[in-house]
Tab-separated table of C-alpha atoms and ligand atoms in Angstrom:
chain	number	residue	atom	x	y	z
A	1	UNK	CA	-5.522	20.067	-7.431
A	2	UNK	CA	-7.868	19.966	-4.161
A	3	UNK	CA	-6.280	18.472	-0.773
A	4	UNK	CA	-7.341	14.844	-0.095
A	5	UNK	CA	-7.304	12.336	2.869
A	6	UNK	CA	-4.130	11.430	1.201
A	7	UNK	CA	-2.586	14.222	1.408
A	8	UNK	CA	-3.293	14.723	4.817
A	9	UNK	CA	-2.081	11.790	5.554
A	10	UNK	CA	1.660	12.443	3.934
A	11	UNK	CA	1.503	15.531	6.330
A	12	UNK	CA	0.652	13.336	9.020
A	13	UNK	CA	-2.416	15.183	9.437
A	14	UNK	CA	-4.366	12.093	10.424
A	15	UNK	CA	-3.379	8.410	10.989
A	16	UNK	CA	-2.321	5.639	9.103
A	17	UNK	CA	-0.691	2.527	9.143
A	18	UNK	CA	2.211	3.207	7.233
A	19	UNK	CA	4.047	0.488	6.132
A	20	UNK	CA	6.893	2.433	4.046
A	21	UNK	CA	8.261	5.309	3.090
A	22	UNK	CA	10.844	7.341	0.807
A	23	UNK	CA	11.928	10.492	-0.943
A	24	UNK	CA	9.106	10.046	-3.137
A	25	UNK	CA	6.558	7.904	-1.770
A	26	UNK	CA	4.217	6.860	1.293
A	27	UNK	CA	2.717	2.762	0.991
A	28	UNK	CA	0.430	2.302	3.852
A	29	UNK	CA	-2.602	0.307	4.636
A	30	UNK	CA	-5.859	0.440	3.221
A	31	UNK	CA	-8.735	1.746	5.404
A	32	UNK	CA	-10.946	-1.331	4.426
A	33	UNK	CA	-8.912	-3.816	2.613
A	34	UNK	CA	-10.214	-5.798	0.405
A	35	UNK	CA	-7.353	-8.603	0.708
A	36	UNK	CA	-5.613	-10.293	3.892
A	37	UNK	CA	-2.736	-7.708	2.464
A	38	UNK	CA	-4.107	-4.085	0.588
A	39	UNK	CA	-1.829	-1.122	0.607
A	40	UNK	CA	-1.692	1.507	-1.333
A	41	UNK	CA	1.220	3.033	-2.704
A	42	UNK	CA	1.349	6.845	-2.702
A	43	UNK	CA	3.366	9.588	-4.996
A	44	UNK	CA	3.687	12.536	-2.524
A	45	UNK	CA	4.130	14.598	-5.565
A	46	UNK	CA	0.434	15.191	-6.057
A	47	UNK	CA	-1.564	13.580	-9.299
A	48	UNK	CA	-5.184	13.714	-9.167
A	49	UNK	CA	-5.413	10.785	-11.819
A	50	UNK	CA	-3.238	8.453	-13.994
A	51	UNK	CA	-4.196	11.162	-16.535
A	52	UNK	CA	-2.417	13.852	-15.126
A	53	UNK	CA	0.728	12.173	-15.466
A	54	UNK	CA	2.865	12.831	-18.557
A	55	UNK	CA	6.880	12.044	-19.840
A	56	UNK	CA	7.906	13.835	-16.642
A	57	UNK	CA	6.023	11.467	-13.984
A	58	UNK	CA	7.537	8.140	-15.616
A	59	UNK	CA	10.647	7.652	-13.125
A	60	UNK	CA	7.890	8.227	-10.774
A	61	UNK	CA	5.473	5.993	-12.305
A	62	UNK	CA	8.086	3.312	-12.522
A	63	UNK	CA	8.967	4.176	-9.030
A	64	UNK	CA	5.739	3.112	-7.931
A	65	UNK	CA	5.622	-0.518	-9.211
A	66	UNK	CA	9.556	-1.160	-7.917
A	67	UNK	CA	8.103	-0.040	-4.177
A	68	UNK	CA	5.467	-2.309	-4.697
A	69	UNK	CA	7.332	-5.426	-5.999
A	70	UNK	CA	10.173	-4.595	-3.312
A	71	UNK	CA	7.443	-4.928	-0.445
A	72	UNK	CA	6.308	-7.929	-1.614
A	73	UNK	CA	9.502	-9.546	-1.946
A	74	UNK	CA	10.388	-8.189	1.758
A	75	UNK	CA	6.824	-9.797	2.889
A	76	UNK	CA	7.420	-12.774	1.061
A	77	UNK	CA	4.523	-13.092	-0.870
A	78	UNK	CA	6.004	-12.044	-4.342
A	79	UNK	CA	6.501	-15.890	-5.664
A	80	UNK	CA	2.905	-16.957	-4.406
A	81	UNK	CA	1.900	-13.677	-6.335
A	82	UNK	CA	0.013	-10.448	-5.796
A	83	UNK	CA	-2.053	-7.896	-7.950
A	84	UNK	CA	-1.342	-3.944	-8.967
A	85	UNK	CA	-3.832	-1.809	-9.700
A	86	UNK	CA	-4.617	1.964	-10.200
A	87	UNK	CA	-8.244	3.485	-10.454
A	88	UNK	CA	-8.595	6.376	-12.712
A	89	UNK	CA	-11.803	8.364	-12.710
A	90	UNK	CA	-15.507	7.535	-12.116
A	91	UNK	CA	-15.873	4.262	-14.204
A	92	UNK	CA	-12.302	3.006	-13.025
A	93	UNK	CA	-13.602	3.539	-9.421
A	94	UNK	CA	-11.541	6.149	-8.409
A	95	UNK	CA	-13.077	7.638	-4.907
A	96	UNK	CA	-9.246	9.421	-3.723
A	97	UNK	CA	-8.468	12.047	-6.303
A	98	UNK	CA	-4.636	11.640	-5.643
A	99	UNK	CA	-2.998	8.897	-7.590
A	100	UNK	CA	-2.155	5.502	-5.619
A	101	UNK	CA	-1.352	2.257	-6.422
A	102	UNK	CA	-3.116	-0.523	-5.061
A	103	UNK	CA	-1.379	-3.579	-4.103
A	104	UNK	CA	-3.380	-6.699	-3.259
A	105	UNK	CA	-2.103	-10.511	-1.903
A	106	UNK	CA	-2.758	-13.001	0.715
A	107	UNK	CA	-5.525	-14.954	-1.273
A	108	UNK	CA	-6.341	-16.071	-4.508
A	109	UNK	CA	-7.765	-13.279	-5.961
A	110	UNK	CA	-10.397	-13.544	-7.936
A	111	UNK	CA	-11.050	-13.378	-12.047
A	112	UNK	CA	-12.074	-11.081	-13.951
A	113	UNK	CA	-10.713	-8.020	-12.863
A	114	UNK	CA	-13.797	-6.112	-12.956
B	1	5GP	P1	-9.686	4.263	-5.079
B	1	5GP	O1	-11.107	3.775	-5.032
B	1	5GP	O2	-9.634	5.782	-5.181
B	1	5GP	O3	-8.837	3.583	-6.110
B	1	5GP	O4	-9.043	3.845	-3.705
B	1	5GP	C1	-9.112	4.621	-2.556
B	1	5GP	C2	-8.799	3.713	-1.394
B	1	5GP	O5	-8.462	4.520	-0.290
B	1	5GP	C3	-9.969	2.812	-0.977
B	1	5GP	O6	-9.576	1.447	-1.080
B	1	5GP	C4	-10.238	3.236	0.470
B	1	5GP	O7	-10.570	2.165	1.305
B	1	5GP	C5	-8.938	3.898	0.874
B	1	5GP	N1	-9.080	4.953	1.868
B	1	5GP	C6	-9.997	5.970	1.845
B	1	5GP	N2	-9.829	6.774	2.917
B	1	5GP	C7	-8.765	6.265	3.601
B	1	5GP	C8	-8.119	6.667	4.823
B	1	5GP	O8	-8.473	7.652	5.465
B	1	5GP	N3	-7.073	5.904	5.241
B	1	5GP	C9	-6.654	4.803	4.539
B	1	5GP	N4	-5.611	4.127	5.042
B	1	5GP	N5	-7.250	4.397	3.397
B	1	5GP	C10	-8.295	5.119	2.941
């Protein structure tokens, strides 16, 4: 799989606002947020695409969501609510070709999804 920005950013390569961090995963803050709160939850393992995961990513996969939840309890904006969401490929409007999460709160966001 070809280096992204991501990637480069888990090397600390180049900036970011990084909001959280374990063995297996970077969360910072999106570039140009679409929400008062947008960050994007990162495997360091590298994925290109939801399809590239199989049986052997699913701790990791389910890894992904706890960080997520966990921030937004720590924020305390996980009873008001919040929104998960992962691109895959050109009609899911995937632009970064390593696999993130995105995690969206701080307004009602809007219906429907697309
Ligand atoms: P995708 O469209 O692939 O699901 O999401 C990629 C996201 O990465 C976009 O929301 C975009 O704003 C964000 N992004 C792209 N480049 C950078 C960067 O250099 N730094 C940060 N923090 N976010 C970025």
């Amino acid at each position: 799989m070809t280096d992204t920005i991501f990637d480069k950013i888990i090397r600390r390569e180049i900036p970011a606002d990084i909001v959280y961090e374990d063995d297996d995963i970077l969360a910072f803050k999106d570039i140009a947020p679409h929400a008062p709160v947008h960050v994007l939850f990162v495997p360091k393992r590298s994925l290109a695409t939801l399809n590239d995961a199989g049986p052997q990513d699913a701790e990791l996969l389910g890894k992904l969501l706890l960080a997520a939840s966990a921030y937004a309890k720590r924020e305390g904006f996980a009873e008001k609510g919040y929104r998960c969401l992962i691109n895959c490929n050109a009609d899911g409007g995937q632009t970064v070709f390593h696999l993130h999460l995105h995690l969206l709160a701080g307004r009602k966001l809007r219906e429907p999804l697309g």
